[in-house]
Tab-separated table of C-alpha atoms in Angstrom:
chain	number	residue	atom	x	y	z
A	1	MET	CA	-42.419	-108.004	-149.303
A	2	LYS	CA	-44.520	-106.852	-146.365
A	3	GLU	CA	-45.134	-110.427	-145.339
A	4	ASN	CA	-41.417	-111.078	-145.400
A	5	LYS	CA	-40.783	-108.235	-142.944
A	6	SER	CA	-43.365	-109.449	-140.455
A	7	ARG	CA	-41.876	-112.877	-140.651
A	8	LYS	CA	-38.440	-111.512	-139.797
A	9	LYS	CA	-39.968	-109.664	-136.888
A	10	LEU	CA	-41.553	-112.862	-135.632
A	11	ALA	CA	-38.297	-114.722	-135.983
A	12	ALA	CA	-36.369	-112.060	-134.080
A	13	GLY	CA	-38.954	-112.239	-131.265
A	14	LEU	CA	-38.579	-115.986	-131.145
A	15	ILE	CA	-34.785	-115.688	-130.966
A	16	ILE	CA	-35.057	-113.267	-128.043
A	17	VAL	CA	-37.323	-115.705	-126.195
A	18	ILE	CA	-34.928	-118.590	-126.841
A	19	ILE	CA	-31.921	-116.614	-125.650
A	20	ALA	CA	-33.765	-115.381	-122.561
A	21	VAL	CA	-34.887	-118.881	-121.579
A	22	GLY	CA	-31.427	-120.200	-122.240
A	23	THR	CA	-29.739	-117.511	-120.150
A	24	ALA	CA	-32.156	-118.157	-117.336
A	25	ALA	CA	-31.392	-121.870	-117.558
A	26	VAL	CA	-27.673	-121.335	-117.528
A	27	LYS	CA	-27.433	-118.549	-114.986
A	28	ILE	CA	-30.256	-119.024	-112.507
A	29	GLY	CA	-31.626	-122.530	-112.694
A	30	ALA	CA	-29.258	-125.383	-111.992
A	31	PHE	CA	-31.117	-128.024	-113.955
A	32	LEU	CA	-28.427	-128.109	-116.591
A	33	PRO	CA	-25.395	-129.974	-115.134
A	34	THR	CA	-21.965	-128.440	-114.910
A	35	ILE	CA	-19.755	-129.512	-117.763
A	36	GLY	CA	-17.122	-132.039	-116.725
A	37	ASP	CA	-18.886	-133.086	-113.540
A	38	ALA	CA	-18.646	-136.869	-113.021
A	39	ASP	CA	-21.777	-137.075	-110.890
A	40	THR	CA	-24.355	-135.806	-113.349
A	41	PRO	CA	-27.298	-138.063	-114.195
A	42	ALA	CA	-25.957	-138.573	-117.716
A	43	ASN	CA	-22.648	-139.858	-116.372
A	44	SER	CA	-24.029	-141.971	-113.565
A	45	TYR	CA	-26.127	-145.017	-114.315
A	46	VAL	CA	-25.813	-147.102	-117.434
A	47	ALA	CA	-22.734	-145.310	-118.782
A	48	ASN	CA	-20.630	-146.492	-115.822
A	49	TYR	CA	-21.855	-150.050	-116.374
A	50	TYR	CA	-20.777	-149.835	-119.995
A	51	ILE	CA	-17.329	-148.536	-119.087
A	52	THR	CA	-16.582	-151.081	-116.353
A	53	ASN	CA	-18.009	-154.157	-118.089
A	54	ALA	CA	-17.530	-153.587	-121.813
A	55	VAL	CA	-14.159	-155.240	-122.094
A	56	LYS	CA	-15.194	-158.171	-119.958
A	57	GLU	CA	-18.487	-158.840	-121.759
A	58	THR	CA	-17.855	-157.852	-125.364
A	59	HIS	CA	-14.052	-158.122	-125.662
A	60	SER	CA	-14.057	-154.863	-127.586
A	61	TYR	CA	-11.566	-152.311	-126.361
A	62	ASN	CA	-13.264	-149.364	-128.001
A	63	ILE	CA	-16.211	-148.826	-125.713
A	64	VAL	CA	-18.138	-146.755	-128.272
A	65	THR	CA	-17.986	-149.694	-130.702
A	66	ALA	CA	-18.989	-152.076	-127.900
A	67	VAL	CA	-22.072	-149.954	-127.157
A	68	LEU	CA	-22.888	-149.519	-130.841
A	69	ALA	CA	-22.385	-153.028	-132.113
A	70	ASP	CA	-23.036	-155.224	-129.118
A	71	TYR	CA	-25.169	-153.652	-126.381
A	72	ARG	CA	-27.304	-151.657	-128.752
A	73	GLY	CA	-27.118	-153.958	-131.764
A	74	PHE	CA	-30.842	-153.689	-132.516
A	75	ASP	CA	-30.580	-149.904	-132.487
A	76	THR	CA	-27.762	-149.885	-135.011
A	77	LEU	CA	-29.595	-152.446	-137.170
A	78	PHE	CA	-32.648	-150.226	-137.551
A	79	GLU	CA	-30.431	-147.176	-137.933
A	80	THR	CA	-28.899	-148.887	-140.957
A	81	CYS	CA	-32.393	-149.640	-142.236
A	82	VAL	CA	-33.358	-145.939	-141.823
A	83	LEU	CA	-30.309	-144.999	-143.880
A	84	PHE	CA	-31.198	-147.455	-146.610
A	85	LEU	CA	-34.780	-146.186	-146.623
A	86	SER	CA	-33.600	-142.584	-147.004
A	87	ALA	CA	-31.591	-143.542	-150.100
A	88	LEU	CA	-34.585	-145.449	-151.413
A	89	VAL	CA	-36.920	-142.488	-150.915
A	90	THR	CA	-34.466	-140.090	-152.563
A	91	MET	CA	-34.388	-142.363	-155.558
A	92	MET	CA	-38.202	-142.822	-155.646
A	93	VAL	CA	-38.803	-139.056	-155.503
A	94	LEU	CA	-36.382	-138.330	-158.333
A	95	PHE	CA	-36.932	-141.409	-160.486
A	96	GLY	CA	-39.401	-139.828	-162.898
A	97	LYS	CA	-37.237	-136.789	-163.573
A	98	GLU	CA	-35.163	-137.195	-166.739
A	99	LYS	CA	-31.446	-137.124	-166.539
A	100	VAL	CA	-29.435	-134.214	-167.807
A	101	PRO	CA	-27.604	-135.368	-170.893
A	102	LYS	CA	-23.851	-135.375	-170.336
A	103	MET	CA	-21.578	-133.451	-172.546
A	104	PRO	CA	-20.075	-135.770	-175.098
A	105	VAL	CA	-16.592	-136.848	-174.147
A	106	LYS	CA	-14.153	-135.051	-176.393
A	107	ASN	CA	-11.005	-136.429	-177.759
A	108	LEU	CA	-9.013	-137.673	-174.775
A	109	ALA	CA	-5.727	-136.304	-176.024
A	110	GLU	CA	-7.262	-132.871	-176.377
A	111	ASP	CA	-9.088	-133.000	-173.068
A	112	LYS	CA	-6.186	-134.185	-171.006
A	113	TYR	CA	-5.035	-130.829	-169.798
A	114	SER	CA	-8.365	-129.175	-169.012
A	115	ALA	CA	-9.960	-130.155	-165.747
A	116	ALA	CA	-13.649	-129.534	-165.331
A	117	PHE	CA	-13.656	-128.710	-161.689
A	118	GLY	CA	-10.877	-127.057	-159.741
A	119	GLY	CA	-8.173	-126.796	-162.386
A	120	ASP	CA	-4.974	-128.664	-162.964
A	121	ILE	CA	-3.687	-128.629	-159.352
A	122	MET	CA	-6.832	-130.331	-158.065
A	123	ASP	CA	-6.682	-132.761	-160.929
A	124	ALA	CA	-3.125	-133.770	-160.073
A	125	SER	CA	-3.425	-133.748	-156.268
A	126	PHE	CA	-6.522	-135.874	-156.010
A	127	ARG	CA	-4.574	-138.762	-157.583
A	128	ILE	CA	-2.369	-138.724	-154.487
A	129	VAL	CA	-5.130	-138.091	-151.961
A	130	VAL	CA	-7.644	-140.739	-153.062
A	131	PRO	CA	-5.503	-143.864	-152.392
A	132	ILE	CA	-4.571	-142.549	-148.954
A	133	ILE	CA	-8.237	-141.924	-148.100
A	134	LEU	CA	-9.089	-145.472	-149.235
A	135	ILE	CA	-6.345	-147.026	-147.129
A	136	TYR	CA	-7.359	-144.959	-144.119
A	137	GLY	CA	-10.984	-146.046	-144.602
A	138	ILE	CA	-10.069	-149.700	-144.585
A	139	TYR	CA	-7.812	-149.181	-141.567
A	140	VAL	CA	-10.626	-147.448	-139.671
A	141	LEU	CA	-12.936	-150.324	-140.519
A	142	PHE	CA	-10.662	-153.116	-139.280
A	143	HIS	CA	-9.340	-151.246	-136.274
A	144	GLY	CA	-12.745	-149.934	-135.180
A	145	GLU	CA	-12.845	-152.548	-132.424
A	146	ILE	CA	-9.577	-151.919	-130.701
A	147	SER	CA	-8.905	-148.279	-131.448
A	148	LEU	CA	-10.876	-145.251	-132.632
A	149	GLY	CA	-13.039	-145.825	-135.655
A	150	GLY	CA	-15.930	-147.935	-136.784
A	151	GLY	CA	-18.268	-148.793	-139.623
A	152	PHE	CA	-19.988	-145.472	-140.132
A	153	GLN	CA	-16.755	-143.529	-140.436
A	154	ALA	CA	-15.182	-146.095	-142.757
A	155	GLY	CA	-18.194	-146.043	-145.068
A	156	ALA	CA	-18.156	-142.241	-145.171
A	157	LEU	CA	-14.400	-142.248	-145.978
A	158	ILE	CA	-14.675	-144.741	-148.795
A	159	ALA	CA	-17.672	-142.902	-150.259
A	160	CYS	CA	-15.663	-139.688	-149.936
A	161	ALA	CA	-12.902	-141.182	-152.083
A	162	TYR	CA	-15.487	-142.106	-154.686
A	163	LEU	CA	-16.975	-138.631	-154.558
A	164	LEU	CA	-13.583	-137.004	-155.225
A	165	ASP	CA	-13.027	-139.415	-158.078
A	166	ARG	CA	-16.445	-138.610	-159.491
A	167	ILE	CA	-16.493	-134.810	-159.467
A	168	ILE	CA	-12.912	-133.656	-159.941
A	169	PRO	CA	-11.423	-135.083	-163.140
A	170	SER	CA	-12.873	-134.137	-166.503
A	171	ILE	CA	-11.562	-136.871	-168.735
A	172	ARG	CA	-13.385	-139.506	-166.679
A	173	MET	CA	-16.750	-137.983	-167.600
A	174	GLY	CA	-19.166	-140.814	-168.173
A	175	ARG	CA	-16.590	-143.469	-167.383
A	176	GLY	CA	-15.830	-145.453	-164.267
A	177	LYS	CA	-18.984	-144.574	-162.342
A	178	ILE	CA	-21.344	-146.688	-160.333
A	179	LYS	CA	-24.961	-146.639	-161.489
A	180	GLU	CA	-27.477	-145.417	-158.929
A	181	GLU	CA	-29.389	-148.702	-159.004
A	182	THR	CA	-26.151	-150.595	-158.401
A	183	ALA	CA	-25.261	-148.382	-155.470
A	184	LEU	CA	-28.683	-148.998	-153.930
A	185	ILE	CA	-28.236	-152.750	-154.354
A	186	ILE	CA	-24.832	-152.471	-152.634
A	187	ALA	CA	-26.439	-150.611	-149.754
A	188	SER	CA	-29.152	-153.239	-149.416
A	189	MET	CA	-26.478	-155.979	-149.416
A	190	GLY	CA	-24.827	-154.220	-146.445
A	191	ALA	CA	-28.053	-154.122	-144.416
A	192	PHE	CA	-28.768	-157.751	-145.401
A	193	PHE	CA	-25.320	-158.849	-144.222
A	194	TYR	CA	-26.061	-157.214	-140.859
A	195	VAL	CA	-29.317	-159.200	-140.532
A	196	ILE	CA	-27.516	-162.415	-141.572
A	197	THR	CA	-24.990	-161.819	-138.810
A	198	GLY	CA	-27.886	-161.565	-136.400
A	199	ILE	CA	-29.609	-164.716	-137.652
A	200	LEU	CA	-26.512	-166.974	-137.733
A	201	PRO	CA	-26.309	-167.499	-133.919
A	202	MET	CA	-29.903	-168.741	-133.944
A	203	PHE	CA	-28.784	-171.905	-135.778
A	204	ASN	CA	-26.517	-172.629	-132.836
A	205	GLY	CA	-29.098	-172.195	-130.109
A	206	GLY	CA	-28.460	-168.517	-129.374
A	207	ASN	CA	-30.494	-165.384	-129.523
A	208	PHE	CA	-30.635	-162.810	-132.322
A	209	LEU	CA	-27.202	-161.024	-132.420
A	210	GLU	CA	-25.713	-163.156	-129.652
A	211	PHE	CA	-22.179	-163.263	-130.879
A	212	ALA	CA	-20.924	-165.866	-128.408
A	213	LYS	CA	-23.095	-168.479	-130.182
A	214	LEU	CA	-21.881	-167.810	-133.728
A	215	PRO	CA	-21.514	-171.211	-135.448
A	216	PHE	CA	-17.849	-170.769	-136.399
A	217	GLY	CA	-15.916	-172.257	-133.493
A	218	SER	CA	-16.827	-175.576	-131.927
A	219	SER	CA	-15.403	-175.331	-128.406
A	220	LEU	CA	-16.865	-173.164	-125.664
A	221	ALA	CA	-13.510	-172.181	-124.277
A	222	ALA	CA	-13.003	-168.589	-123.181
A	223	GLU	CA	-10.503	-167.930	-125.921
A	224	SER	CA	-13.004	-169.090	-128.562
A	225	ILE	CA	-15.689	-166.758	-127.227
A	226	VAL	CA	-13.303	-163.847	-127.516
A	227	LYS	CA	-12.681	-164.718	-131.127
A	228	LEU	CA	-16.360	-165.139	-131.849
A	229	HIS	CA	-17.169	-161.742	-130.328
A	230	THR	CA	-14.448	-160.137	-132.495
A	231	ALA	CA	-15.732	-161.868	-135.560
A	232	GLY	CA	-19.339	-160.840	-134.882
A	233	ILE	CA	-18.474	-157.170	-134.290
A	234	LEU	CA	-16.297	-157.150	-137.383
A	235	MET	CA	-19.079	-158.645	-139.523
A	236	ILE	CA	-21.502	-155.988	-138.272
A	237	GLU	CA	-18.996	-153.278	-139.017
A	238	VAL	CA	-18.501	-154.554	-142.531
A	239	GLY	CA	-22.265	-154.560	-143.056
A	240	VAL	CA	-22.606	-151.002	-141.770
A	241	THR	CA	-19.686	-149.816	-143.865
A	242	VAL	CA	-21.086	-151.284	-147.081
A	243	CYS	CA	-24.486	-149.859	-146.345
A	244	VAL	CA	-23.265	-146.345	-145.551
A	245	MET	CA	-20.997	-146.360	-148.635
A	246	GLY	CA	-23.820	-147.481	-150.878
A	247	VAL	CA	-26.266	-144.921	-149.477
A	248	ILE	CA	-23.882	-141.978	-149.894
A	249	ILE	CA	-22.937	-143.045	-153.458
A	250	ALA	CA	-26.645	-143.576	-154.354
A	251	ILE	CA	-27.703	-140.133	-153.076
A	252	LEU	CA	-24.750	-138.515	-154.808
A	253	GLU	CA	-25.388	-140.203	-158.111
A	254	VAL	CA	-29.140	-139.578	-158.081
A	255	VAL	CA	-28.734	-135.876	-157.370
A	256	LEU	CA	-25.705	-135.381	-159.625
A	257	GLU	CA	-27.200	-137.088	-162.672
A	258	ARG	CA	-30.183	-134.782	-162.630
A	259	THR	CA	-28.504	-131.501	-161.834
A	260	ASP	CA	-27.902	-129.076	-164.643
A	261	PHE	CA	-24.819	-127.093	-163.734
A	262	ASP	CA	-25.055	-124.814	-166.718
A	263	GLU	CA	-28.353	-123.346	-165.696
B	1	MET	CA	-7.580	-108.024	-120.605
B	2	SER	CA	-6.172	-111.194	-119.116
B	3	GLU	CA	-8.733	-111.019	-116.361
B	4	LEU	CA	-11.445	-110.867	-118.955
B	5	ILE	CA	-10.050	-113.916	-120.727
B	6	GLU	CA	-9.845	-115.771	-117.417
B	7	LYS	CA	-13.465	-114.917	-116.679
B	8	LEU	CA	-14.468	-116.042	-120.142
B	9	GLU	CA	-12.609	-119.306	-119.725
B	10	PHE	CA	-14.307	-119.925	-116.401
B	11	PHE	CA	-17.708	-119.109	-117.890
B	12	LEU	CA	-17.168	-121.470	-120.812
B	13	ALA	CA	-15.840	-124.286	-118.615
B	14	ASP	CA	-18.750	-123.982	-116.225
B	15	ARG	CA	-21.959	-123.750	-118.299
B	16	GLY	CA	-21.011	-121.427	-121.126
B	17	ILE	CA	-20.911	-124.006	-123.897
B	18	TYR	CA	-24.649	-124.377	-123.452
B	19	MET	CA	-24.905	-120.693	-124.379
B	20	LEU	CA	-22.801	-121.236	-127.496
B	21	THR	CA	-24.890	-124.157	-128.716
B	22	LEU	CA	-27.997	-122.139	-127.904
B	23	ILE	CA	-26.757	-119.254	-130.018
B	24	LEU	CA	-26.130	-121.676	-132.903
B	25	PHE	CA	-29.622	-123.054	-132.434
B	26	ALA	CA	-31.125	-119.608	-132.378
B	27	VAL	CA	-29.322	-118.562	-135.583
B	28	ALA	CA	-30.628	-121.679	-137.230
B	29	VAL	CA	-34.211	-121.045	-136.130
B	30	TYR	CA	-33.998	-117.473	-137.335
B	31	GLY	CA	-32.731	-118.657	-140.699
B	32	MET	CA	-35.449	-121.275	-141.041
B	33	ILE	CA	-38.157	-118.666	-140.447
B	34	ALA	CA	-36.694	-115.602	-142.099
B	35	CYS	CA	-35.114	-116.999	-145.293
B	36	GLY	CA	-37.354	-117.215	-148.314
B	37	ASN	CA	-35.191	-119.715	-150.144
B	38	TYR	CA	-35.928	-123.368	-149.489
B	39	MET	CA	-32.263	-124.349	-150.000
B	40	LYS	CA	-31.235	-121.918	-147.251
B	41	LYS	CA	-34.002	-123.374	-145.083
B	42	LEU	CA	-32.527	-126.833	-145.582
B	43	MET	CA	-29.053	-125.622	-144.666
B	44	CYS	CA	-30.436	-124.009	-141.527
B	45	MET	CA	-32.100	-127.275	-140.616
B	46	ASN	CA	-28.692	-128.937	-140.850
B	47	MET	CA	-27.210	-126.263	-138.633
B	48	MET	CA	-29.913	-126.975	-136.065
B	49	GLN	CA	-28.996	-130.646	-136.111
B	50	VAL	CA	-25.348	-129.789	-135.551
B	51	SER	CA	-26.251	-127.633	-132.545
B	52	ILE	CA	-28.299	-130.443	-131.048
B	53	ILE	CA	-25.407	-132.844	-131.559
B	54	PHE	CA	-23.000	-130.430	-129.806
B	55	PHE	CA	-25.472	-130.115	-126.976
B	56	PHE	CA	-25.575	-133.866	-126.473
B	57	LEU	CA	-21.795	-134.251	-126.711
B	58	THR	CA	-21.244	-131.787	-123.874
B	59	PHE	CA	-23.021	-134.240	-121.557
B	60	GLY	CA	-20.398	-136.858	-122.200
B	61	GLN	CA	-17.571	-134.709	-120.935
B	62	LYS	CA	-15.858	-135.638	-117.664
B	63	ASN	CA	-12.994	-133.903	-115.858
B	64	GLY	CA	-9.835	-135.967	-115.995
B	65	GLY	CA	-11.323	-138.542	-118.305
B	66	THR	CA	-9.624	-139.853	-121.394
B	67	LEU	CA	-10.889	-141.334	-124.647
B	68	PRO	CA	-13.332	-144.267	-124.250
B	69	VAL	CA	-10.812	-146.778	-125.532
B	70	ALA	CA	-10.058	-149.160	-122.667
B	71	ILE	CA	-6.523	-149.558	-121.352
B	72	ASP	CA	-5.783	-152.928	-119.843
B	73	GLU	CA	-4.997	-151.928	-116.264
B	74	VAL	CA	-7.597	-149.199	-115.873
B	75	LEU	CA	-11.209	-150.207	-115.613
B	76	SER	CA	-12.762	-147.535	-113.316
B	77	ALA	CA	-15.545	-145.403	-114.567
B	78	GLU	CA	-13.841	-142.123	-113.647
B	79	ALA	CA	-10.961	-142.659	-116.048
B	80	TYR	CA	-12.993	-142.484	-119.257
B	81	ILE	CA	-15.439	-139.998	-120.649
B	82	ASN	CA	-19.040	-141.099	-121.200
B	83	PRO	CA	-19.231	-143.255	-124.367
B	84	LEU	CA	-23.021	-143.209	-124.629
B	85	PRO	CA	-23.606	-139.720	-126.159
B	86	HIS	CA	-20.825	-140.447	-128.669
B	87	ALA	CA	-22.428	-143.664	-129.803
B	88	LEU	CA	-25.835	-142.032	-130.113
B	89	MET	CA	-24.621	-138.979	-131.955
B	90	LEU	CA	-22.553	-141.085	-134.353
B	91	THR	CA	-25.767	-142.534	-135.703
B	92	ALA	CA	-27.509	-139.161	-135.587
B	93	ILE	CA	-24.866	-137.626	-137.853
B	94	VAL	CA	-25.309	-140.354	-140.445
B	95	VAL	CA	-29.081	-140.094	-140.311
B	96	SER	CA	-28.836	-136.324	-140.813
B	97	LEU	CA	-27.047	-137.138	-144.068
B	98	GLY	CA	-30.025	-139.246	-145.152
B	99	THR	CA	-32.535	-136.506	-144.333
B	100	THR	CA	-30.432	-134.007	-146.267
B	101	GLY	CA	-30.556	-136.309	-149.292
B	102	VAL	CA	-34.343	-136.611	-149.106
B	103	GLY	CA	-34.635	-132.853	-148.698
B	104	LEU	CA	-32.486	-132.216	-151.725
B	105	ALA	CA	-34.623	-134.617	-153.785
B	106	LEU	CA	-37.796	-132.826	-152.760
B	107	LEU	CA	-36.234	-129.452	-153.597
B	108	MET	CA	-35.356	-130.685	-157.098
B	109	ARG	CA	-38.966	-131.749	-157.628
B	110	ILE	CA	-40.204	-128.355	-156.439
B	111	LYS	CA	-37.834	-126.705	-158.826
B	112	ASP	CA	-39.252	-128.867	-161.635
B	113	ILE	CA	-42.867	-127.952	-161.006
B	114	TYR	CA	-42.681	-124.308	-160.031
B	115	GLY	CA	-39.459	-123.291	-161.776
B	116	THR	CA	-38.102	-121.725	-158.601
B	117	ILE	CA	-37.401	-122.465	-154.968
B	118	GLU	CA	-38.088	-118.971	-153.650
B	119	GLU	CA	-41.008	-119.155	-151.278
B	120	ASP	CA	-42.713	-115.873	-152.088
B	121	ARG	CA	-42.715	-116.703	-155.744
B	122	ILE	CA	-44.266	-120.103	-155.138
B	123	THR	CA	-46.987	-118.989	-152.739
B	124	GLY	CA	-47.745	-115.791	-154.717
B	125	ASP	CA	-48.716	-115.825	-158.382
B	126	GLY	CA	-45.175	-115.265	-159.549
B	127	GLY	CA	-44.362	-118.923	-160.079
B	128	LYS	CA	-45.029	-120.130	-163.597
B	129	LYS	CA	-46.683	-123.510	-163.719
B	130	GLN	CA	-45.454	-125.866	-166.368
């Protein structure tokens, strides 16, 4: 108990130091730039290059997607790998723990009107919400290049629809779920698809992830290059989406299968 | 009263948002040190990540800039906000999800071995080994 108190004192002291340093930085020192200033170092060098040349060079109207999928393609590739590894580690840590046995599914006719989580209203409304979330996820995936959206968000949305479907209704208990191993395999397929997209241009004499050399079109006309860039970015987005979806479902399943809610 | 609100608005628009993210950061640090429950520590770590993400996003802001989705006629750098912090933080958010998953898995193993996730019961002799 005594130890706890001294720890709280230490923490409070640390907070005061942080606040004091921050106040000094904001009020006195000018090394933090003013918000909204266009001439700050963060807004000056490479960001301006991205904005002015993204449409010309990558043919992607959403500049964030252009940066993510084209200019920094390697970065996103290894980011996807990090995600996959985190799901793998979660599964490895918890693999030896035995699963909590599920309650046996009762007679469906009896069980129809008792929802396990959230009651009848949740049970009825999620049937309307889930298809809309799925449609929106697919829309965000395919429009990530020309409007707001992208692979990460689409994957999170689709996994969110699965999550709602998994935890809300009661009569689905033990049915219609993806196994954790399957989810991990799906995630690995996503990361693999990304790598394949990177390797494909190398058969056509290009570099790794050079979309203009994808071996789909034959001519080197400008129109064809636009199409190839679009195809390459879309393939990467699909890979990222599948990977993020698989990772979220895998983590959810691994943790949910081994959690005893009655405890 | 309206003067005070004006002053507050000016402060926030100038450098005040740094203060707000800093307060969030400080609350999270306090929670990570002072809480005895490992689950609460994990939640505070997530809060810290959120504050860092906010801090980075403020750098991308530009007066008079619109969303970084290019319009055909406009190609000047002043017309759009900075897309780089957004692209970086997008990946950071997703990675924070992965770290949360690993943290939860470790917590469940700790719960298995010690029977509790309260720190003073694990470090003291209160935890019962199985």
